[in-house]
Amino acid sequence: MSELDVAVRILDSRLPGWGFPRWGSSLAAGLDLHACLDAPAILAPQGPPLLIPAGFALAIRDSRWCAMVYPRSGLGHREGLVLGNTVGVIDADYEGPLMISAWNRNPPGHAPVTVQPGERIAQLVFTRVARPSLRVVDAFPEAEDGARGVGGFGSTGRG
């Protein structure tokens, strides 16, 4: 048995026929998420994102874990289909329907992206959550030699 047991409730009866739930390969990190649409959805370049039902709900119920929705790399690279919120976080206490925020990142003038019913458009990755104790201070102690300190973007050089 896995160290995490997650209950999955199928909300769209077409999902099992599309192969859900499954990982694309034996070593894949992400569980394939399908577009549970009744008709194709057309996403215009740089248009508003569209919430697409994933067709299921899950119950993680363990505060040491969460799930994260990521785009499928090939669709993002080749077709411009990414997530409108870059990454979706599914907290351990959320048990409602999973939704995928799909967005066409291509610039105006490019072809729209069409999402077909049942198409695998995103992936769900389960990951551990660290919940450290937070301590409010007025100032930080002196940093060790070589520590980055307050240097921001590019402060460590390029490459």
PDB file of C-alpha atoms in Angstrom:
ATOM      1  CA  MET A   1       0.000   0.000   0.000  1.00  0.00           C
ATOM      2  CA  SER A   2       1.116   3.536  -0.757  1.00  0.00           C
ATOM      3  CA  GLU A   3       2.002   5.987   2.017  1.00  0.00           C
ATOM      4  CA  LEU A   4      -1.000   8.057   0.881  1.00  0.00           C
ATOM      5  CA  ASP A   5      -4.497   6.671   0.357  1.00  0.00           C
ATOM      6  CA  VAL A   6      -6.723   9.019  -1.665  1.00  0.00           C
ATOM      7  CA  ALA A   7     -10.407   8.390  -2.307  1.00  0.00           C
ATOM      8  CA  VAL A   8     -11.552   9.364  -5.802  1.00  0.00           C
ATOM      9  CA  ARG A   9     -15.198  10.014  -6.651  1.00  0.00           C
ATOM     10  CA  ILE A  10     -16.021   9.834 -10.384  1.00  0.00           C
ATOM     11  CA  LEU A  11     -18.402  12.644 -11.355  1.00  0.00           C
ATOM     12  CA  ASP A  12     -18.381  12.072 -15.134  1.00  0.00           C
ATOM     13  CA  SER A  13     -19.285   8.534 -16.248  1.00  0.00           C
ATOM     14  CA  ARG A  14     -17.161   8.880 -19.424  1.00  0.00           C
ATOM     15  CA  LEU A  15     -13.879   8.991 -17.454  1.00  0.00           C
ATOM     16  CA  PRO A  16     -13.340   5.212 -17.103  1.00  0.00           C
ATOM     17  CA  GLY A  17     -13.825   4.813 -20.870  1.00  0.00           C
ATOM     18  CA  TRP A  18     -11.142   7.425 -21.448  1.00  0.00           C
ATOM     19  CA  GLY A  19      -8.789   5.468 -19.186  1.00  0.00           C
ATOM     20  CA  PHE A  20      -9.028   7.450 -15.953  1.00  0.00           C
ATOM     21  CA  PRO A  21      -7.400   7.060 -13.491  1.00  0.00           C
ATOM     22  CA  ARG A  22      -3.986   6.311 -14.938  1.00  0.00           C
ATOM     23  CA  TRP A  23      -0.469   7.607 -15.154  1.00  0.00           C
ATOM     24  CA  GLY A  24       0.940   7.852 -18.693  1.00  0.00           C
ATOM     25  CA  SER A  25       3.808   5.490 -17.872  1.00  0.00           C
ATOM     26  CA  SER A  26       5.057   3.415 -14.965  1.00  0.00           C
ATOM     27  CA  LEU A  27       7.421   6.210 -13.885  1.00  0.00           C
ATOM     28  CA  ALA A  28       5.235   9.229 -14.703  1.00  0.00           C
ATOM     29  CA  ALA A  29       4.794  11.729 -11.857  1.00  0.00           C
ATOM     30  CA  GLY A  30       1.493  13.139 -13.087  1.00  0.00           C
ATOM     31  CA  LEU A  31      -1.927  11.490 -13.219  1.00  0.00           C
ATOM     32  CA  ASP A  32      -3.601  12.288 -16.553  1.00  0.00           C
ATOM     33  CA  LEU A  33      -6.516  14.733 -16.343  1.00  0.00           C
ATOM     34  CA  HIS A  34      -9.162  14.662 -19.075  1.00  0.00           C
ATOM     35  CA  ALA A  35     -11.325  17.480 -20.393  1.00  0.00           C
ATOM     36  CA  CYS A  36     -14.851  16.505 -19.354  1.00  0.00           C
ATOM     37  CA  LEU A  37     -16.591  18.588 -21.977  1.00  0.00           C
ATOM     38  CA  ASP A  38     -19.792  17.897 -23.915  1.00  0.00           C
ATOM     39  CA  ALA A  39     -18.480  19.670 -27.019  1.00  0.00           C
ATOM     40  CA  PRO A  40     -15.098  20.969 -28.224  1.00  0.00           C
ATOM     41  CA  ALA A  41     -13.936  24.171 -26.516  1.00  0.00           C
ATOM     42  CA  ILE A  42     -12.099  26.808 -28.514  1.00  0.00           C
ATOM     43  CA  LEU A  43      -9.536  28.972 -26.735  1.00  0.00           C
ATOM     44  CA  ALA A  44      -8.575  32.121 -28.608  1.00  0.00           C
ATOM     45  CA  PRO A  45      -4.952  33.307 -28.391  1.00  0.00           C
ATOM     46  CA  GLN A  46      -4.519  35.441 -25.253  1.00  0.00           C
ATOM     47  CA  GLY A  47      -8.258  35.113 -24.634  1.00  0.00           C
ATOM     48  CA  PRO A  48      -9.806  34.511 -21.251  1.00  0.00           C
ATOM     49  CA  PRO A  49      -9.026  31.212 -19.527  1.00  0.00           C
ATOM     50  CA  LEU A  50     -11.723  28.555 -19.476  1.00  0.00           C
ATOM     51  CA  LEU A  51     -12.573  26.369 -16.491  1.00  0.00           C
ATOM     52  CA  ILE A  52     -12.816  22.782 -17.719  1.00  0.00           C
ATOM     53  CA  PRO A  53     -14.201  20.075 -15.438  1.00  0.00           C
ATOM     54  CA  ALA A  54     -11.841  17.172 -14.729  1.00  0.00           C
ATOM     55  CA  GLY A  55     -14.842  14.965 -13.952  1.00  0.00           C
ATOM     56  CA  PHE A  56     -13.911  13.797 -10.472  1.00  0.00           C
ATOM     57  CA  ALA A  57     -13.376  14.831  -6.878  1.00  0.00           C
ATOM     58  CA  LEU A  58     -10.831  13.486  -4.440  1.00  0.00           C
ATOM     59  CA  ALA A  59     -10.345  13.328  -0.707  1.00  0.00           C
ATOM     60  CA  ILE A  60      -6.689  13.599   0.368  1.00  0.00           C
ATOM     61  CA  ARG A  61      -7.517  14.275   4.051  1.00  0.00           C
ATOM     62  CA  ASP A  62      -3.885  14.265   5.154  1.00  0.00           C
ATOM     63  CA  SER A  63      -2.349  17.676   5.967  1.00  0.00           C
ATOM     64  CA  ARG A  64       1.094  16.363   5.011  1.00  0.00           C
ATOM     65  CA  TRP A  65       0.001  16.144   1.348  1.00  0.00           C
ATOM     66  CA  CYS A  66      -1.568  18.206  -1.424  1.00  0.00           C
ATOM     67  CA  ALA A  67      -2.104  17.739  -5.140  1.00  0.00           C
ATOM     68  CA  MET A  68      -0.909  20.119  -7.823  1.00  0.00           C
ATOM     69  CA  VAL A  69      -2.387  20.568 -11.308  1.00  0.00           C
ATOM     70  CA  TYR A  70       0.236  21.166 -13.983  1.00  0.00           C
ATOM     71  CA  PRO A  71      -0.048  21.615 -17.752  1.00  0.00           C
ATOM     72  CA  ARG A  72       1.040  18.804 -20.048  1.00  0.00           C
ATOM     73  CA  SER A  73       4.429  19.902 -21.348  1.00  0.00           C
ATOM     74  CA  GLY A  74       3.879  18.878 -24.973  1.00  0.00           C
ATOM     75  CA  LEU A  75       0.595  20.756 -25.291  1.00  0.00           C
ATOM     76  CA  GLY A  76       2.117  23.834 -23.727  1.00  0.00           C
ATOM     77  CA  HIS A  77       5.230  23.783 -25.891  1.00  0.00           C
ATOM     78  CA  ARG A  78       3.723  22.810 -29.236  1.00  0.00           C
ATOM     79  CA  GLU A  79       0.222  24.276 -29.049  1.00  0.00           C
ATOM     80  CA  GLY A  80       0.347  26.966 -26.348  1.00  0.00           C
ATOM     81  CA  LEU A  81      -2.202  25.266 -24.067  1.00  0.00           C
ATOM     82  CA  VAL A  82      -1.188  26.072 -20.490  1.00  0.00           C
ATOM     83  CA  LEU A  83      -2.969  26.679 -17.204  1.00  0.00           C
ATOM     84  CA  GLY A  84      -4.530  30.067 -16.582  1.00  0.00           C
ATOM     85  CA  ASN A  85      -3.274  29.968 -12.993  1.00  0.00           C
ATOM     86  CA  THR A  86       0.124  28.383 -13.889  1.00  0.00           C
ATOM     87  CA  VAL A  87      -0.251  25.705 -11.169  1.00  0.00           C
ATOM     88  CA  GLY A  88      -3.397  24.690  -9.335  1.00  0.00           C
ATOM     89  CA  VAL A  89      -3.084  23.652  -5.695  1.00  0.00           C
ATOM     90  CA  ILE A  90      -5.576  21.125  -4.324  1.00  0.00           C
ATOM     91  CA  ASP A  91      -5.505  21.321  -0.529  1.00  0.00           C
ATOM     92  CA  ALA A  92      -5.980  18.194   1.561  1.00  0.00           C
ATOM     93  CA  ASP A  93      -9.350  19.451   2.804  1.00  0.00           C
ATOM     94  CA  TYR A  94     -10.848  20.322  -0.618  1.00  0.00           C
ATOM     95  CA  GLU A  95     -13.261  17.652  -1.791  1.00  0.00           C
ATOM     96  CA  GLY A  96     -15.191  19.455  -4.528  1.00  0.00           C
ATOM     97  CA  PRO A  97     -15.002  18.899  -8.279  1.00  0.00           C
ATOM     98  CA  LEU A  98     -11.558  19.414  -9.798  1.00  0.00           C
ATOM     99  CA  MET A  99     -11.458  22.114 -12.454  1.00  0.00           C
ATOM    100  CA  ILE A 100      -8.690  22.867 -14.943  1.00  0.00           C
ATOM    101  CA  SER A 101      -8.036  26.516 -15.814  1.00  0.00           C
ATOM    102  CA  ALA A 102      -7.024  26.223 -19.475  1.00  0.00           C
ATOM    103  CA  TRP A 103      -5.494  29.149 -21.371  1.00  0.00           C
ATOM    104  CA  ASN A 104      -4.043  29.709 -24.856  1.00  0.00           C
ATOM    105  CA  ARG A 105      -0.742  31.556 -24.283  1.00  0.00           C
ATOM    106  CA  ASN A 106      -0.106  32.106 -28.015  1.00  0.00           C
ATOM    107  CA  PRO A 107       0.040  35.724 -29.200  1.00  0.00           C
ATOM    108  CA  PRO A 108      -2.835  37.236 -31.188  1.00  0.00           C
ATOM    109  CA  GLY A 109      -2.773  36.163 -34.815  1.00  0.00           C
ATOM    110  CA  HIS A 110      -2.028  32.520 -34.012  1.00  0.00           C
ATOM    111  CA  ALA A 111      -4.605  29.783 -34.414  1.00  0.00           C
ATOM    112  CA  PRO A 112      -6.978  29.087 -31.558  1.00  0.00           C
ATOM    113  CA  VAL A 113      -6.463  25.944 -29.478  1.00  0.00           C
ATOM    114  CA  THR A 114      -9.317  23.448 -29.584  1.00  0.00           C
ATOM    115  CA  VAL A 115      -9.806  21.156 -26.603  1.00  0.00           C
ATOM    116  CA  GLN A 116     -11.731  17.989 -27.411  1.00  0.00           C
ATOM    117  CA  PRO A 117     -13.970  16.095 -24.971  1.00  0.00           C
ATOM    118  CA  GLY A 118     -11.888  13.411 -23.255  1.00  0.00           C
ATOM    119  CA  GLU A 119      -8.550  14.920 -24.294  1.00  0.00           C
ATOM    120  CA  ARG A 120      -5.758  14.698 -21.729  1.00  0.00           C
ATOM    121  CA  ILE A 121      -5.018  18.355 -21.032  1.00  0.00           C
ATOM    122  CA  ALA A 122      -3.327  18.486 -17.635  1.00  0.00           C
ATOM    123  CA  GLN A 123      -1.755  16.318 -14.966  1.00  0.00           C
ATOM    124  CA  LEU A 124      -2.170  15.933 -11.238  1.00  0.00           C
ATOM    125  CA  VAL A 125       0.921  15.460  -9.071  1.00  0.00           C
ATOM    126  CA  PHE A 126       0.708  14.540  -5.392  1.00  0.00           C
ATOM    127  CA  THR A 127       3.409  16.087  -3.239  1.00  0.00           C
ATOM    128  CA  ARG A 128       4.343  16.474   0.407  1.00  0.00           C
ATOM    129  CA  VAL A 129       3.657  19.706   2.227  1.00  0.00           C
ATOM    130  CA  ALA A 130       5.990  21.252   4.802  1.00  0.00           C
ATOM    131  CA  ARG A 131       4.256  23.389   7.413  1.00  0.00           C
ATOM    132  CA  PRO A 132       7.075  24.999   9.404  1.00  0.00           C
ATOM    133  CA  SER A 133       6.652  26.921  12.623  1.00  0.00           C
ATOM    134  CA  LEU A 134       6.802  30.628  11.793  1.00  0.00           C
ATOM    135  CA  ARG A 135       8.457  33.028  14.199  1.00  0.00           C
ATOM    136  CA  VAL A 136       8.011  36.783  13.727  1.00  0.00           C
ATOM    137  CA  VAL A 137      11.248  38.760  14.324  1.00  0.00           C
ATOM    138  CA  ASP A 138      12.256  42.421  14.056  1.00  0.00           C
ATOM    139  CA  ALA A 139      15.548  41.596  12.291  1.00  0.00           C
ATOM    140  CA  PHE A 140      17.405  38.535  11.083  1.00  0.00           C
ATOM    141  CA  PRO A 141      20.587  37.380  12.796  1.00  0.00           C
ATOM    142  CA  GLU A 142      23.843  38.079  10.966  1.00  0.00           C
ATOM    143  CA  ALA A 143      24.129  35.848   7.873  1.00  0.00           C
ATOM    144  CA  GLU A 144      26.963  33.376   7.446  1.00  0.00           C
ATOM    145  CA  ASP A 145      29.804  34.211   5.015  1.00  0.00           C
ATOM    146  CA  GLY A 146      28.672  33.830   1.428  1.00  0.00           C
ATOM    147  CA  ALA A 147      24.989  34.032   2.271  1.00  0.00           C
ATOM    148  CA  ARG A 148      22.879  35.787  -0.323  1.00  0.00           C
ATOM    149  CA  GLY A 149      21.175  38.137   2.125  1.00  0.00           C
ATOM    150  CA  VAL A 150      18.798  40.630   0.535  1.00  0.00           C
ATOM    151  CA  GLY A 151      20.156  40.301  -3.033  1.00  0.00           C
ATOM    152  CA  GLY A 152      17.261  39.819  -5.437  1.00  0.00           C
ATOM    153  CA  PHE A 153      16.946  38.704  -9.032  1.00  0.00           C
ATOM    154  CA  GLY A 154      20.363  38.262 -10.666  1.00  0.00           C
ATOM    155  CA  SER A 155      22.320  38.934  -7.482  1.00  0.00           C
ATOM    156  CA  THR A 156      24.287  35.677  -7.784  1.00  0.00           C
ATOM    157  CA  GLY A 157      25.315  36.293 -11.399  1.00  0.00           C
ATOM    158  CA  ARG A 158      24.306  34.595 -14.617  1.00  0.00           C
ATOM    159  CA  GLY A 159      24.825  30.898 -15.212  1.00  0.00           C
TER     160      GLY A 159
END
